[in-house]
Amino acid sequence: MSTYVLRRIIQAVPVMLLASVAVFLLIHLVPGDPALLLAGPDATPEVVVAVRKDMGLDAPLPVQYALWVRQVAQGDLGKSYISRLPVGQLIRNALPATIELALAALLIAILFALPTGILSAVKRQSLPDWIVTAVNGLALGVPNFWLGILLIIFFALIMNWLPPGGRIEFLSNPAVAWKSLILPAVTLGIPIGAALSRFTRAAMLEVLHEDYIRTARAKGLSGTGVIARHAIRNALIPIVTVLGIQFGRLLGGAVIVESVFAWPGIGRMILQAVLNRDYLLVQGALLLLVVTFIVINLVVDLLYGVLDPRIRLSAGRS
Amino acid sequence: MTPEPTLPRRRFLRRAAALAAGFAAVPLAEACAPIGPTSAPTPAPKAASPQPAAGQAPAAPKTGGRLRMVQTSDVAPREPHLRQDANAPIALTVWDTLTRYDQSLKPQPGLAERWDWSSDFRTLTVKLRQGVKFHSGRELTAEDVEFNIVRIRDPAVGSQMRGASNQIKKIERPDPLTITLGFDKPYLGVFDLFEALVITDRETVGNLDQGKVVGTGPFVWREWTPNEKLVLEKNPAYWQSGAPSLDRVELTVISDVQAMAVQFEAGQQDLALKVSAQDFERLRQDSKYQSVIMDTGNSYFYLSADVSKPPLDKKEVRQALNLAINRERFVQTAMSGISRPTTLPWPQGSPAYDATLDGSVRFDLERARALLQQAGAGSGFEVPITYNQQRTATVGKLVEILQSDLGQLGVKLNAQTQENTVFQRTLNERQFGGLFTHLHGFSNQTPVSLFLQAFPFRKDNASNFSSPEFNRLIDAMDGETDEGKLKELYAAMNRLLLDEAFVVNVATNPSYYVARANVQNVEYSLFDWWVLQRTAVS
Amino acid sequence: MQGSRAVALPGVAPERQRRSENLYLKTFRRLLRSPSGLFGMVVMALLILTAAFAPLIAPHDPLVQNPGAELAVPSGRFPVGTDEFGRDLFSRIVYGARISLLVGVLAVVIGSLVGVSSGLAAGYFGGWTDAVIMRLWDALLAFPAILLGIAVATILGPGVTNAAIALAIVSIPQFSRITRASVLGEKERDYVQAARCLGAGSGRIALRHIFPNTISPLLVQLSLAMGYAVLLEAGLSFLGLGTQPPDPSWGSMLNTSRAYLRQAPWYAIFPGIALSVLLLGLNFLSDALRDALDPKLTHLR
């Protein structure tokens, strides 16, 4: 058991290192000179050289990388070139918006997915199943930013019920804030809900055919009792883990929806920073996202290993 | 836009005499926002002097209250001398300048109470206002002014006015409130420098990181959450009595234009700067709001040709291209009618403005075709056209229109976008190798500044255009003090610009805003900087 | 493909080889029988036909501007209206199919080539090769796909081919993983051991014996990846990377339409419908493929 845990943790380390190199390289390979941007359009070449030196950009790339890693290890993510504020602070400012949206989206996804997934598994190959499958397929095929635009057209422009964008902090004024939150949350949540619904269905189906369920039935427990007590509980494990991974994905992956709804989240911040060549901000934020995702994955794997002995006992897990 | 009916001809010598006498009388400040139901695209005149002359108090607006403004980019107080559009809310609220231009390019007193030219116009003696205090309590002296003038010479600051500052060859401070500037040749453009030079506090200007933003202006920097909100509070010790009216200014940053419009319409903001053009169109119809186009001539769209690349080396070809620009369609499609088509780079208040010449180039594909044939390019040709990726929403649309129209003449334009800093570099290095289109400033200052500072119009311009006549005109303008001669030079230059057509203007790129009806006396300078001394929210 | 394999493997019954030849016909037939598979194949056929015969289908030139008819309401002349330059939206949507097809296919081809070869190497050689390659892809997978796409597209610059390369990079890890998993499964099989005993080199074994058996899951992944690539390309164009004006891409049309939502909502609606139909088709196709190629039903053993 502990070898499994140790092995997985050790495996995660080089991944994180590789990911940090990728983060660093990605933004540094982007064409365009942040020194030029910072120095302004009228700067002479000497000024640009001076600014570049001041930013530490004249050192060779590996050196810059090493310096950055050392800085990060000491807890310092650096300062944004554009606003001169600490990267950590900027990320902290954008984080609540992202988390708010991610949680709301997941909530909607769960509210949609669990009932439909369980229903279509239990009533397999009958009308409810076909309907749910069709709806899921539809929801997965529609690009979420288009869905968002359509929702804006209807709810905001035609009916004028909801605002077409922008964020009001939920905790400060829930009665009003939900109106700004609901459209982007639905836009993000529906495709996730569809995927989750399918996953729930599959997980339920697998569990429903397990031996112990048949045994329970043979023992005389009623159908619904069997489902409620055993099936759902066991299907929940993979579902929860999928949710965790989705949450990790949503942190940075909601860029487009954030753009459509002018939601000031981290994805959008990274996009802006890439466009502005704000190196340290991109590096810091991307690194955070990537490390978070790796950690979530690790936790999920470990949980699985703990809960399902088959996994940790099999050799050669990828 | 209707030209002002009576734009007073500036009698330069009379003005010079007045200046020499240190005459500081000033016309009453004109309101910048015509208040009223359908304030359609009336060009709001720019702000006049912030301070009324002694004895001419303006009608006292209601005092107190708070103005809530919103814009899409955050302020950047890190470098107050690097002119950025986003700093419009702070440049003239937190700081002051020595002088400020009025609508007809006459400098009005600010921190400078009066000024005297020597008889050969090579020395300017500026007398500072007494008793002006920085927000930290310290009194303003000539030393602060000298500090700021010298500061922008540092290339690291990156100020656009560096060259202008370097024209000042000698600075002396005969007494704490007097500063004397010496030049090699008459430099009337020094007021361009004064217009842009906010007087920062020499003790704290390096400490912006700690949030210490100190000036002499009507509002004090209170609180800043970057990318979210900035709060300014009334400066009770402001040197202009009775100003400011407001107690507070709150600036919110919302990076999406549509979200910004939403907040404005929901009543959460009093003034929104540069909502989307479509929203502006819509709000213009609504009598609850004022919709103002700030026609300050601060920024212009232009199209330019690298004359080192055939067939762009033939001026008939370039003239033909000029005739093939459908300016009206660009203004409608890309700018929703907010901008104004132009051919020459001058706003209507400029002494170089010429209404006839400006309107002499109309969209005419047939004439363009004839000119191309005349130049031997009748069968068409192919050139790249480059623009800055950041400007895709506006300039990109111009390129699409040009591609379509010029395509009918057999001219194939290959659109190329360049990332912002790459574009800047290509501009600097003059290596476009084809057509390029972008925006320029410097039009609303002393006309010669355009040819000394703006990339497309300098002697070492990005088009690689050079001619003895061009250089001669620029040299003659620089240092000329006689108004009549200047007029002739401007006229000659305008004709040259149209004839050589290596750079032609397409349309203005004005700033614009919407405000609630209860916002009064919002003013702005030539650089579109907010002037809020008399602003009131009833 | 598999049917033309000339080498007779010792220890492999002839019936197995014959059965493998019938595999693809069976799969195809099974696909056509399921409703989702049918839908998917029809959509793909439609897309390919539209792209190929775009000049015949589109009533107007997609690049021609019609001044005076900007943002026109759908009518007989302009079936779904015009854009802000007066260009016919229907024609632009039709030609946009070419771009979606090009990007989807290009991204998936490049991604699968790199992904499959690295997966083959990782699975077959194991050890350090395996560890390094897999950790590399793990690191890439930790990035949200859209951000990775944005970063790479920004590095390479705007344009359709660069977008395709960015999307290819995003799709590589999954191809690699799937191939590797299949290889790991097949590696220990009898016929591979037998071939090795006969002295066949690793490369030959990998290419001629193992690879063909990994095709089934790969096919599924190909259609999934293509759907994802089309979606991401639309996203990139939506954000201003990817296709550049005046080329008609569904994603960039959706982006531009946002500025005109009030006066011309149809501008946003129809390109989105086209995109959704394509994505739905690809999704259904991959679902049907997965069912049709279910190893429980078609395993060679």
Short mmCIF file of N, CA, C and O in Angstrom, two decimals, chain C residues 55-125:
data_model
loop_
_atom_site.label_atom_id
_atom_site.label_comp_id
_atom_site.label_asym_id
_atom_site.label_seq_id
_atom_site.Cartn_x
_atom_site.Cartn_y
_atom_site.Cartn_z
N PRO C 55 -18.07 25.73 -54.35
CA PRO C 55 -18.38 26.74 -55.38
C PRO C 55 -19.73 26.48 -56.04
O PRO C 55 -20.37 27.42 -56.51
N LEU C 56 -20.15 25.20 -56.07
CA LEU C 56 -21.44 24.93 -56.72
C LEU C 56 -22.61 25.20 -55.79
O LEU C 56 -23.69 25.57 -56.21
N ILE C 57 -22.36 24.99 -54.49
CA ILE C 57 -23.46 25.10 -53.53
C ILE C 57 -23.69 26.56 -53.13
O ILE C 57 -24.83 26.99 -52.95
N ALA C 58 -22.60 27.30 -52.96
CA ALA C 58 -22.75 28.66 -52.47
C ALA C 58 -23.31 29.57 -53.55
O ALA C 58 -22.79 29.61 -54.66
N PRO C 59 -24.37 30.32 -53.22
CA PRO C 59 -24.97 31.20 -54.24
C PRO C 59 -24.11 32.42 -54.58
O PRO C 59 -24.23 32.97 -55.66
N HIS C 60 -23.26 32.84 -53.63
CA HIS C 60 -22.42 34.01 -53.91
C HIS C 60 -20.96 33.69 -53.60
O HIS C 60 -20.64 32.70 -52.98
N ASP C 61 -20.10 34.59 -54.03
CA ASP C 61 -18.69 34.51 -53.64
C ASP C 61 -18.60 34.94 -52.17
O ASP C 61 -19.11 35.99 -51.80
N PRO C 62 -17.96 34.14 -51.33
CA PRO C 62 -17.96 34.48 -49.90
C PRO C 62 -17.16 35.72 -49.57
O PRO C 62 -17.29 36.27 -48.49
N LEU C 63 -16.32 36.16 -50.50
CA LEU C 63 -15.49 37.31 -50.19
C LEU C 63 -16.05 38.61 -50.77
O LEU C 63 -15.54 39.68 -50.47
N VAL C 64 -17.05 38.51 -51.61
CA VAL C 64 -17.54 39.72 -52.27
C VAL C 64 -18.41 40.52 -51.31
O VAL C 64 -19.35 40.02 -50.72
N GLN C 65 -18.05 41.80 -51.18
CA GLN C 65 -18.82 42.67 -50.30
C GLN C 65 -19.92 43.37 -51.09
O GLN C 65 -19.73 43.70 -52.25
N ASN C 66 -21.02 43.58 -50.49
CA ASN C 66 -22.13 44.27 -51.13
C ASN C 66 -22.49 45.51 -50.34
O ASN C 66 -23.37 45.48 -49.48
N PRO C 67 -21.81 46.62 -50.61
CA PRO C 67 -22.09 47.84 -49.84
C PRO C 67 -23.55 48.21 -49.99
O PRO C 67 -24.11 48.13 -51.06
N GLY C 68 -24.15 48.58 -48.89
CA GLY C 68 -25.56 48.91 -48.93
C GLY C 68 -26.42 47.77 -48.44
O GLY C 68 -27.57 47.95 -48.08
N ALA C 69 -25.86 46.56 -48.42
CA ALA C 69 -26.65 45.42 -47.95
C ALA C 69 -26.05 44.84 -46.69
O ALA C 69 -26.12 43.65 -46.44
N GLU C 70 -25.46 45.69 -45.86
CA GLU C 70 -24.82 45.20 -44.66
C GLU C 70 -25.84 44.70 -43.64
O GLU C 70 -26.88 45.30 -43.47
N LEU C 71 -25.50 43.60 -42.99
CA LEU C 71 -26.35 43.05 -41.92
C LEU C 71 -27.80 42.90 -42.37
O LEU C 71 -28.74 43.22 -41.65
N ALA C 72 -27.95 42.42 -43.60
CA ALA C 72 -29.31 42.30 -44.14
C ALA C 72 -30.04 41.14 -43.50
O ALA C 72 -29.45 40.12 -43.15
N VAL C 73 -31.33 41.28 -43.39
CA VAL C 73 -32.19 40.23 -42.86
C VAL C 73 -32.22 39.08 -43.87
O VAL C 73 -32.12 39.32 -45.07
N PRO C 74 -32.34 37.83 -43.38
CA PRO C 74 -32.43 36.72 -44.33
C PRO C 74 -33.53 36.94 -45.36
O PRO C 74 -34.64 37.36 -45.02
N SER C 75 -33.21 36.65 -46.62
CA SER C 75 -34.16 36.92 -47.70
C SER C 75 -33.90 35.91 -48.79
O SER C 75 -33.07 35.03 -48.66
N GLY C 76 -34.60 36.09 -49.88
CA GLY C 76 -34.39 35.18 -51.00
C GLY C 76 -32.99 35.29 -51.55
O GLY C 76 -32.33 34.31 -51.85
N ARG C 77 -32.51 36.52 -51.62
CA ARG C 77 -31.19 36.74 -52.21
C ARG C 77 -30.08 36.27 -51.28
O ARG C 77 -29.10 35.67 -51.70
N PHE C 78 -30.28 36.55 -49.99
CA PHE C 78 -29.30 36.14 -48.98
C PHE C 78 -30.00 35.25 -47.97
O PHE C 78 -30.59 35.75 -47.02
N PRO C 79 -29.91 33.95 -48.18
CA PRO C 79 -30.75 33.02 -47.40
C PRO C 79 -30.63 33.16 -45.89
O PRO C 79 -31.60 32.95 -45.18
N VAL C 80 -29.43 33.45 -45.38
CA VAL C 80 -29.35 33.66 -43.94
C VAL C 80 -28.80 35.04 -43.61
O VAL C 80 -28.27 35.26 -42.53
N GLY C 81 -28.96 35.97 -44.53
CA GLY C 81 -28.54 37.32 -44.23
C GLY C 81 -27.11 37.61 -44.65
O GLY C 81 -26.43 36.78 -45.24
N THR C 82 -26.63 38.80 -44.31
CA THR C 82 -25.27 39.19 -44.66
C THR C 82 -24.53 39.65 -43.42
O THR C 82 -25.12 39.92 -42.38
N ASP C 83 -23.21 39.75 -43.57
CA ASP C 83 -22.41 40.22 -42.44
C ASP C 83 -22.21 41.73 -42.54
O ASP C 83 -22.86 42.41 -43.32
N GLU C 84 -21.28 42.25 -41.71
CA GLU C 84 -21.15 43.71 -41.62
C GLU C 84 -20.58 44.33 -42.88
O GLU C 84 -20.59 45.55 -43.04
N PHE C 85 -20.07 43.50 -43.80
CA PHE C 85 -19.57 44.05 -45.06
C PHE C 85 -20.54 43.77 -46.20
O PHE C 85 -20.24 44.06 -47.34
N GLY C 86 -21.65 43.16 -45.87
CA GLY C 86 -22.59 42.82 -46.92
C GLY C 86 -22.27 41.51 -47.60
O GLY C 86 -22.80 41.22 -48.67
N ARG C 87 -21.40 40.71 -47.01
CA ARG C 87 -21.08 39.42 -47.64
C ARG C 87 -22.15 38.40 -47.28
O ARG C 87 -22.63 38.36 -46.16
N ASP C 88 -22.48 37.52 -48.21
CA ASP C 88 -23.54 36.54 -47.98
C ASP C 88 -23.10 35.53 -46.92
O ASP C 88 -22.09 34.84 -47.08
N LEU C 89 -23.87 35.42 -45.86
CA LEU C 89 -23.48 34.53 -44.77
C LEU C 89 -23.60 33.07 -45.17
O LEU C 89 -22.79 32.25 -44.74
N PHE C 90 -24.59 32.72 -45.95
CA PHE C 90 -24.75 31.32 -46.34
C PHE C 90 -23.53 30.85 -47.11
O PHE C 90 -22.98 29.78 -46.84
N SER C 91 -23.07 31.64 -48.05
CA SER C 91 -21.89 31.25 -48.81
C SER C 91 -20.68 31.14 -47.90
O SER C 91 -19.85 30.24 -48.04
N ARG C 92 -20.58 32.05 -46.95
CA ARG C 92 -19.44 32.00 -46.05
C ARG C 92 -19.50 30.76 -45.17
O ARG C 92 -18.49 30.14 -44.87
N ILE C 93 -20.70 30.38 -44.77
CA ILE C 93 -20.83 29.17 -43.96
C ILE C 93 -20.43 27.95 -44.79
O ILE C 93 -19.74 27.05 -44.32
N VAL C 94 -20.87 27.93 -46.04
CA VAL C 94 -20.53 26.80 -46.91
C VAL C 94 -19.00 26.69 -47.07
O VAL C 94 -18.41 25.63 -46.92
N TYR C 95 -18.37 27.80 -47.37
CA TYR C 95 -16.91 27.76 -47.53
C TYR C 95 -16.21 27.51 -46.21
O TYR C 95 -15.09 27.00 -46.18
N GLY C 96 -16.88 27.88 -45.12
CA GLY C 96 -16.28 27.63 -43.82
C GLY C 96 -16.11 26.15 -43.55
O GLY C 96 -15.24 25.75 -42.77
N ALA C 97 -16.93 25.34 -44.22
CA ALA C 97 -16.80 23.90 -44.05
C ALA C 97 -15.40 23.45 -44.46
O ALA C 97 -14.82 22.54 -43.86
N ARG C 98 -14.85 24.09 -45.46
CA ARG C 98 -13.52 23.71 -45.92
C ARG C 98 -12.50 23.91 -44.82
O ARG C 98 -11.63 23.08 -44.58
N ILE C 99 -12.62 25.04 -44.16
CA ILE C 99 -11.65 25.34 -43.11
C ILE C 99 -11.79 24.36 -41.96
O ILE C 99 -10.79 23.83 -41.46
N SER C 100 -13.02 24.08 -41.56
CA SER C 100 -13.22 23.14 -40.46
C SER C 100 -12.67 21.78 -40.82
O SER C 100 -12.00 21.13 -40.02
N LEU C 101 -12.95 21.35 -42.03
CA LEU C 101 -12.46 20.05 -42.48
C LEU C 101 -10.94 20.05 -42.49
O LEU C 101 -10.29 19.14 -41.96
N LEU C 102 -10.37 21.07 -43.09
CA LEU C 102 -8.91 21.14 -43.19
C LEU C 102 -8.26 21.09 -41.83
O LEU C 102 -7.35 20.30 -41.59
N VAL C 103 -8.75 21.94 -40.94
CA VAL C 103 -8.14 21.98 -39.61
C VAL C 103 -8.32 20.66 -38.89
O VAL C 103 -7.38 20.11 -38.32
N GLY C 104 -9.54 20.12 -38.93
CA GLY C 104 -9.80 18.87 -38.23
C GLY C 104 -8.90 17.77 -38.72
O GLY C 104 -8.22 17.09 -37.93
N VAL C 105 -8.84 17.60 -40.02
CA VAL C 105 -8.05 16.50 -40.57
C VAL C 105 -6.56 16.72 -40.31
O VAL C 105 -5.85 15.81 -39.86
N LEU C 106 -6.08 17.91 -40.59
CA LEU C 106 -4.67 18.20 -40.40
C LEU C 106 -4.23 17.97 -38.97
O LEU C 106 -3.23 17.31 -38.68
N ALA C 107 -5.02 18.54 -38.03
CA ALA C 107 -4.66 18.41 -36.62
C ALA C 107 -4.61 16.95 -36.22
O ALA C 107 -3.67 16.49 -35.56
N VAL C 108 -5.62 16.20 -36.66
CA VAL C 108 -5.70 14.81 -36.23
C VAL C 108 -4.61 13.98 -36.89
O VAL C 108 -4.02 13.08 -36.28
N VAL C 109 -4.30 14.25 -38.14
CA VAL C 109 -3.24 13.49 -38.82
C VAL C 109 -1.90 13.70 -38.14
O VAL C 109 -1.19 12.76 -37.80
N ILE C 110 -1.55 14.96 -37.95
CA ILE C 110 -0.27 15.25 -37.30
C ILE C 110 -0.25 14.68 -35.88
O ILE C 110 0.71 14.02 -35.47
N GLY C 111 -1.34 14.95 -35.16
CA GLY C 111 -1.38 14.48 -33.77
C GLY C 111 -1.28 12.97 -33.68
O GLY C 111 -0.56 12.44 -32.83
N SER C 112 -1.97 12.29 -34.55
CA SER C 112 -1.95 10.83 -34.45
C SER C 112 -0.59 10.28 -34.88
O SER C 112 -0.08 9.33 -34.30
N LEU C 113 0.00 10.87 -35.89
CA LEU C 113 1.32 10.39 -36.32
C LEU C 113 2.32 10.44 -35.17
O LEU C 113 2.97 9.45 -34.84
N VAL C 114 2.40 11.62 -34.56
CA VAL C 114 3.34 11.76 -33.45
C VAL C 114 2.91 10.92 -32.26
O VAL C 114 3.71 10.22 -31.65
N GLY C 115 1.62 10.98 -31.95
CA GLY C 115 1.13 10.28 -30.77
C GLY C 115 1.28 8.78 -30.90
O GLY C 115 1.76 8.11 -29.98
N VAL C 116 0.90 8.26 -32.03
CA VAL C 116 0.94 6.80 -32.17
C VAL C 116 2.38 6.30 -32.17
O VAL C 116 2.70 5.30 -31.51
N SER C 117 3.25 6.99 -32.90
CA SER C 117 4.62 6.48 -32.91
C SER C 117 5.25 6.54 -31.53
O SER C 117 5.96 5.61 -31.12
N SER C 118 4.97 7.60 -30.79
CA SER C 118 5.56 7.66 -29.45
C SER C 118 4.92 6.62 -28.54
O SER C 118 5.58 6.03 -27.70
N GLY C 119 3.61 6.38 -28.74
CA GLY C 119 2.95 5.37 -27.92
C GLY C 119 3.48 3.98 -28.21
O GLY C 119 3.69 3.17 -27.30
N LEU C 120 3.72 3.72 -29.48
CA LEU C 120 4.30 2.44 -29.87
C LEU C 120 5.66 2.25 -29.21
O LEU C 120 5.94 1.21 -28.62
N ALA C 121 6.46 3.29 -29.30
CA ALA C 121 7.80 3.19 -28.72
C ALA C 121 7.72 2.99 -27.22
O ALA C 121 8.40 2.12 -26.66
N ALA C 122 6.86 3.79 -26.59
CA ALA C 122 6.76 3.70 -25.12
C ALA C 122 6.28 2.32 -24.71
O ALA C 122 6.83 1.70 -23.81
N GLY C 123 5.25 1.84 -25.38
CA GLY C 123 4.68 0.56 -24.99
C GLY C 123 5.61 -0.60 -25.26
O GLY C 123 5.78 -1.49 -24.44
N TYR C 124 6.25 -0.55 -26.40
CA TYR C 124 7.06 -1.70 -26.77
C TYR C 124 8.37 -1.75 -26.01
O TYR C 124 8.77 -2.80 -25.52
N PHE C 125 9.04 -0.61 -25.95
CA PHE C 125 10.36 -0.64 -25.32
C PHE C 125 10.30 -0.57 -23.81
O PHE C 125 11.19 -1.04 -23.13
#
